[in-house]
PDB file of C-alpha atoms in Angstrom:
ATOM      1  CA  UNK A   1      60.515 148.462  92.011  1.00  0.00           C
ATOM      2  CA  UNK A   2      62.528 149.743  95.448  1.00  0.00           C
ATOM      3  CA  UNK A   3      64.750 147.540  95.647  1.00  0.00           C
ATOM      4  CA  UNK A   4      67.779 148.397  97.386  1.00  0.00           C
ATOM      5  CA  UNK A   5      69.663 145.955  95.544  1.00  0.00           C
ATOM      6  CA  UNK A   6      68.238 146.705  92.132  1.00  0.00           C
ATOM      7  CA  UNK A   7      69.505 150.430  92.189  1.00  0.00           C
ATOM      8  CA  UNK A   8      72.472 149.473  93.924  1.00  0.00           C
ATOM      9  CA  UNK A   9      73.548 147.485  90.804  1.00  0.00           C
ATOM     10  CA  UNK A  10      72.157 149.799  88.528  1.00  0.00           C
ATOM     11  CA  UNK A  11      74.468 151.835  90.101  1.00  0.00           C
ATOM     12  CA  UNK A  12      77.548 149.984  90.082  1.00  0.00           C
ATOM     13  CA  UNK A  13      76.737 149.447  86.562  1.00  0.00           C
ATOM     14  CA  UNK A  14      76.938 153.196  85.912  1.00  0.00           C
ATOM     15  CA  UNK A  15      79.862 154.027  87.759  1.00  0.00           C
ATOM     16  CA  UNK A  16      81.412 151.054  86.288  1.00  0.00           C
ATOM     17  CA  UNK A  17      80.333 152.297  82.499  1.00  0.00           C
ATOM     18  CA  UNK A  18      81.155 155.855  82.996  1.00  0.00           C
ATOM     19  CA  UNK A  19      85.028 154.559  84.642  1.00  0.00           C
ATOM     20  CA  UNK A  20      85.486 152.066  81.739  1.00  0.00           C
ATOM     21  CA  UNK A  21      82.907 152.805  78.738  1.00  0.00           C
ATOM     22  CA  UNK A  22      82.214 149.624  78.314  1.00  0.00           C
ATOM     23  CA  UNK A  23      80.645 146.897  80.359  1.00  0.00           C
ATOM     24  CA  UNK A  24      82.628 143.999  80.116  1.00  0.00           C
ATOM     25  CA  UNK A  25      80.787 140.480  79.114  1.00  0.00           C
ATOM     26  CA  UNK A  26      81.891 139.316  82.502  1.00  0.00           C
ATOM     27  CA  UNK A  27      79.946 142.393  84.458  1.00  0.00           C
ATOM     28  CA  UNK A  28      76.733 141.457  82.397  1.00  0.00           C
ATOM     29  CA  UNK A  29      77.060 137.921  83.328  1.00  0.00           C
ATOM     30  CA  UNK A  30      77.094 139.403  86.875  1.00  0.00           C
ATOM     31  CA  UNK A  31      73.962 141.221  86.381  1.00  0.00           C
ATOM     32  CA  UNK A  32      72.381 138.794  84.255  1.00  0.00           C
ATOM     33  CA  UNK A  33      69.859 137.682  87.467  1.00  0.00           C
ATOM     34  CA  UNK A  34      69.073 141.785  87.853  1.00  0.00           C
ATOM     35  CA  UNK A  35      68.352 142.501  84.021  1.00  0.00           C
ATOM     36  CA  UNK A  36      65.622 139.553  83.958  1.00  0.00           C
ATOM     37  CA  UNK A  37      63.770 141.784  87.087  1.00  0.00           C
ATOM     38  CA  UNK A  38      65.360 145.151  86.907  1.00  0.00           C
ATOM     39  CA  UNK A  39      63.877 147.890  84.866  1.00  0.00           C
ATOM     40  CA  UNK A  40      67.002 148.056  82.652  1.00  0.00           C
ATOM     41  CA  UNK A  41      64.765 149.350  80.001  1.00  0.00           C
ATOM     42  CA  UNK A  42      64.203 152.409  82.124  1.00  0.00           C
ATOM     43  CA  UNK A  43      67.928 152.704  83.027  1.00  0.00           C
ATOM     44  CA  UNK A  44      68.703 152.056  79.363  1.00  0.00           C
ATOM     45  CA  UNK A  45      66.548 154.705  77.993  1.00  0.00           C
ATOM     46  CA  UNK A  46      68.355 156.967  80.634  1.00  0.00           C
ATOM     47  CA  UNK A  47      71.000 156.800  78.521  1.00  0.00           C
ATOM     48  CA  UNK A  48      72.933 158.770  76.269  1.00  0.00           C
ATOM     49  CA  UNK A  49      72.217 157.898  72.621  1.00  0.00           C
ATOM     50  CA  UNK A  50      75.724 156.802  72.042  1.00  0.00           C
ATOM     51  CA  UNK A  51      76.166 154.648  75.663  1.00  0.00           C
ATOM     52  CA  UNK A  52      73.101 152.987  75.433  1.00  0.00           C
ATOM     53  CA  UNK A  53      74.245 151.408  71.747  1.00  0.00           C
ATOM     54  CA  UNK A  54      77.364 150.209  73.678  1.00  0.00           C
ATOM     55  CA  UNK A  55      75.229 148.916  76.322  1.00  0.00           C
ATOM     56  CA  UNK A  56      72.807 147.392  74.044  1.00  0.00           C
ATOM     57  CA  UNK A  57      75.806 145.719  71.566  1.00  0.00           C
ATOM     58  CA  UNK A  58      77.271 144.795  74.938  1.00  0.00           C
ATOM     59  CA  UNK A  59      74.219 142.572  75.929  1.00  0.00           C
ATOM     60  CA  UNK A  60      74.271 141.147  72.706  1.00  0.00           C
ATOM     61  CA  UNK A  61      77.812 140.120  72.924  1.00  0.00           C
ATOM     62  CA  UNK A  62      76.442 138.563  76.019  1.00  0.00           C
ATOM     63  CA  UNK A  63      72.986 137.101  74.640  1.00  0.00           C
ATOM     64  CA  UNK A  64      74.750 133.328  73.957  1.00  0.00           C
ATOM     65  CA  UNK A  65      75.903 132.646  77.455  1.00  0.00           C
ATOM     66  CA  UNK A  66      73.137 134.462  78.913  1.00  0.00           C
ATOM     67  CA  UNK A  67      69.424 132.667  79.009  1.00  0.00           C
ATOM     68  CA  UNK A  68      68.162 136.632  81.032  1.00  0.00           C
ATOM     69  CA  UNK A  69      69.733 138.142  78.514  1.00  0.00           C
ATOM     70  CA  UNK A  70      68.028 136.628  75.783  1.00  0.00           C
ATOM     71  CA  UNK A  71      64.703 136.941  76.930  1.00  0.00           C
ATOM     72  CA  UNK A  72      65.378 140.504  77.684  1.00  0.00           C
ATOM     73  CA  UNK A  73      66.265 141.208  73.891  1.00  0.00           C
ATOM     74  CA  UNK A  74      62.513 139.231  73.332  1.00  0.00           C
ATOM     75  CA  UNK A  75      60.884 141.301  76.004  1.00  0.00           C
ATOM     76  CA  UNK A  76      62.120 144.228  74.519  1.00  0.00           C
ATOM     77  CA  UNK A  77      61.178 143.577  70.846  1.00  0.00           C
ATOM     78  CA  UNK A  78      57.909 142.824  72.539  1.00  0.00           C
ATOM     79  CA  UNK A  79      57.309 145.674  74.427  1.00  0.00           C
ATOM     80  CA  UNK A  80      59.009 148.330  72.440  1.00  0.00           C
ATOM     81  CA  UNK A  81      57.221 147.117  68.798  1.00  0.00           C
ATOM     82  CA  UNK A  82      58.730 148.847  65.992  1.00  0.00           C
ATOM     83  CA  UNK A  83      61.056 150.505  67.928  1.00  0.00           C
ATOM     84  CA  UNK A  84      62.715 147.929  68.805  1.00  0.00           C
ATOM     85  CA  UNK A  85      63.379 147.226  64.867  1.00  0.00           C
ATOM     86  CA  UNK A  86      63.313 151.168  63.657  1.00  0.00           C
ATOM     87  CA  UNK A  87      66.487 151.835  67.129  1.00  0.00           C
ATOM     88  CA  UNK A  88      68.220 149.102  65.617  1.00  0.00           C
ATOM     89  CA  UNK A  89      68.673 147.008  68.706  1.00  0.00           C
ATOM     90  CA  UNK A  90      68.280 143.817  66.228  1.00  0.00           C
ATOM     91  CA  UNK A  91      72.258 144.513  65.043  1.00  0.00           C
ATOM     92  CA  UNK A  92      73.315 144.138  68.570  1.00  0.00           C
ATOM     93  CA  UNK A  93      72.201 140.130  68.221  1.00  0.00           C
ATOM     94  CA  UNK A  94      74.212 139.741  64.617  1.00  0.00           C
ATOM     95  CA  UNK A  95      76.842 137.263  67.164  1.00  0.00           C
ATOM     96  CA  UNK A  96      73.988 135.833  69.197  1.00  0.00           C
ATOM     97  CA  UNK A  97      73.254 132.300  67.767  1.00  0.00           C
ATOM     98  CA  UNK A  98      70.354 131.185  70.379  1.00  0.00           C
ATOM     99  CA  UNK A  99      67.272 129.467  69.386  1.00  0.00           C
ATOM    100  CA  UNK A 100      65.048 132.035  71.077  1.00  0.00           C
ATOM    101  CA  UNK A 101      66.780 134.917  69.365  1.00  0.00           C
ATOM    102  CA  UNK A 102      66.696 133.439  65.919  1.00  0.00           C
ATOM    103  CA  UNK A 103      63.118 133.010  65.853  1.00  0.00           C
ATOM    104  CA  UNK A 104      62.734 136.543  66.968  1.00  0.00           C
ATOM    105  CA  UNK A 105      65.228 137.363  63.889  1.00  0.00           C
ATOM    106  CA  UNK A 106      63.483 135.392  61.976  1.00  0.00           C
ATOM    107  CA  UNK A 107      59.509 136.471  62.403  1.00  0.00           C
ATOM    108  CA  UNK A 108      61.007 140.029  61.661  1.00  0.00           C
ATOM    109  CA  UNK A 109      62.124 138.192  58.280  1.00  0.00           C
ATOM    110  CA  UNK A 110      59.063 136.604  57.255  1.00  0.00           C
ATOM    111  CA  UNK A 111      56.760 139.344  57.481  1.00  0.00           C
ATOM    112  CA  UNK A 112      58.718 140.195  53.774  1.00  0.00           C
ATOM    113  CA  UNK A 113      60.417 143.136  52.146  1.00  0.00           C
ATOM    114  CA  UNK A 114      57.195 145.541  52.808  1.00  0.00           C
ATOM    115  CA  UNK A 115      58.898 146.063  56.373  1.00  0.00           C
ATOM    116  CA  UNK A 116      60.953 148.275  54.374  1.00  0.00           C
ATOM    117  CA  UNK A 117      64.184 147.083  52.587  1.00  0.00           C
ATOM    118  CA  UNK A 118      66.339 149.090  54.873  1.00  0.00           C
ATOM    119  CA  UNK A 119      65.113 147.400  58.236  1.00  0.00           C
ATOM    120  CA  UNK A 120      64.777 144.204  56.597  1.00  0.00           C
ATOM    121  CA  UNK A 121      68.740 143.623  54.802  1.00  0.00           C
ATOM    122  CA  UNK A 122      69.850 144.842  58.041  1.00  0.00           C
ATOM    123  CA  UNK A 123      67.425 142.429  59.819  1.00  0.00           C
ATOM    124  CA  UNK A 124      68.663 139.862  57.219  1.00  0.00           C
ATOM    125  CA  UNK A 125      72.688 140.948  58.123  1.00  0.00           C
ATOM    126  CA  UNK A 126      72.079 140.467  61.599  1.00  0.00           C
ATOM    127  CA  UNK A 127      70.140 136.748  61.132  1.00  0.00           C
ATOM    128  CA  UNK A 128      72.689 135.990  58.759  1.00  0.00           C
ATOM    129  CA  UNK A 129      75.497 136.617  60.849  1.00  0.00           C
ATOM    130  CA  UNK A 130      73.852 134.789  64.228  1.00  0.00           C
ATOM    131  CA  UNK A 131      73.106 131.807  62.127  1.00  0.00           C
ATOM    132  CA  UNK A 132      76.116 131.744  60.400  1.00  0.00           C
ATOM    133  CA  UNK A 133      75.735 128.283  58.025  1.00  0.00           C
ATOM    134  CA  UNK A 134      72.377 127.206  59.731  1.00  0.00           C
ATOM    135  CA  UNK A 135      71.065 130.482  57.507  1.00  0.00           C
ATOM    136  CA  UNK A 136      71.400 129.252  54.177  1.00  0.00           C
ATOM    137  CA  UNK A 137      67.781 126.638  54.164  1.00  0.00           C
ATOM    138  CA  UNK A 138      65.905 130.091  55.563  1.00  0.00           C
ATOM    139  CA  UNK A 139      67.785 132.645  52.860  1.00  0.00           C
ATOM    140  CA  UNK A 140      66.856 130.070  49.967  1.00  0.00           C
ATOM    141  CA  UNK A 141      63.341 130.119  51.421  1.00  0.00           C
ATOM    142  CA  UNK A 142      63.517 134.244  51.954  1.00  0.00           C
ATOM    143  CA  UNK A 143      65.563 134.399  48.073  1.00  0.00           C
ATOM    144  CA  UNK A 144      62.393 132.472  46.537  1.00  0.00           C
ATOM    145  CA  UNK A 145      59.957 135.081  47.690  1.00  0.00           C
ATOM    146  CA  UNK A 146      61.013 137.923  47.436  1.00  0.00           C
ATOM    147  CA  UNK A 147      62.745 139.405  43.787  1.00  0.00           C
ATOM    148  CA  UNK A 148      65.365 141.377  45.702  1.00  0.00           C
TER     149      UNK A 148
END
């Protein structure tokens, strides 16, 4: 948790986001090693509302190059529970096509419309979206049980 090198990119990454406003998809790829060990959860929630969407929408323009990235998207559903879902972090992933991030997408999808039909068209946008025409078997599926 004190390491040097840890808040030294953390840092970087800050004075890099406040200079630019956005963290390039390059710079993530450069931190990809740190956000698989880093708290960037912590340093994330440290954030204001508004640069911690960019950060977050910046990961997930990241997620298909980025194996750390993906599992921190996983980790974070994980930890974070319906937060994860009710923050919205799920439309940052609508261009992320990985295997590991559409089963997360999907097991959101399956539990069924009483997740609330908000969270789960959104959920459904951003599945849609990642999966692109490898959606339609799973949206006949989701269209035959549900009336919506």
């Amino acid at each position: 948790m004190n390491d040097p090198t840890l808040f030294q990119t953390q840092a970087t990454a800050a004075r890099h986001w406040r200079t630019n406003s956005v963290i390039s998809t390059a710079g993530i790829s450069a931190y990809s090693t740190e956000i698989t060990t880093a708290p960037a959860s912590t340093w994330l929630s440290g954030l204001q509302s508004d640069e911690q969407a960019k950060a977050v929408r910046a990961l997930g323009d990241a997620c298909n190059d980025s194996e750390p990235i993906q599992q921190f998207f996983i980790s974070q559903a994980e930890s974070m529970g319906d937060e994860f879902w009710n923050q919205r972090w799920y439309r940052a992933l609508g261009a992320c096509s990985a295997d590991a991030i559409q089963g997360l997408l999907w097991a959101e999808l399956d539990k069924g419309i009483d997740i609330g039909r908000s969270r789960f068209f959104g959920v459904l946008e951003a599945y849609s979206r990642s999966a692109g025409i490898g959606a339609l078997p799973k949206l006949a599926e989701l269209a035959g049980r549900n009336d919506d």
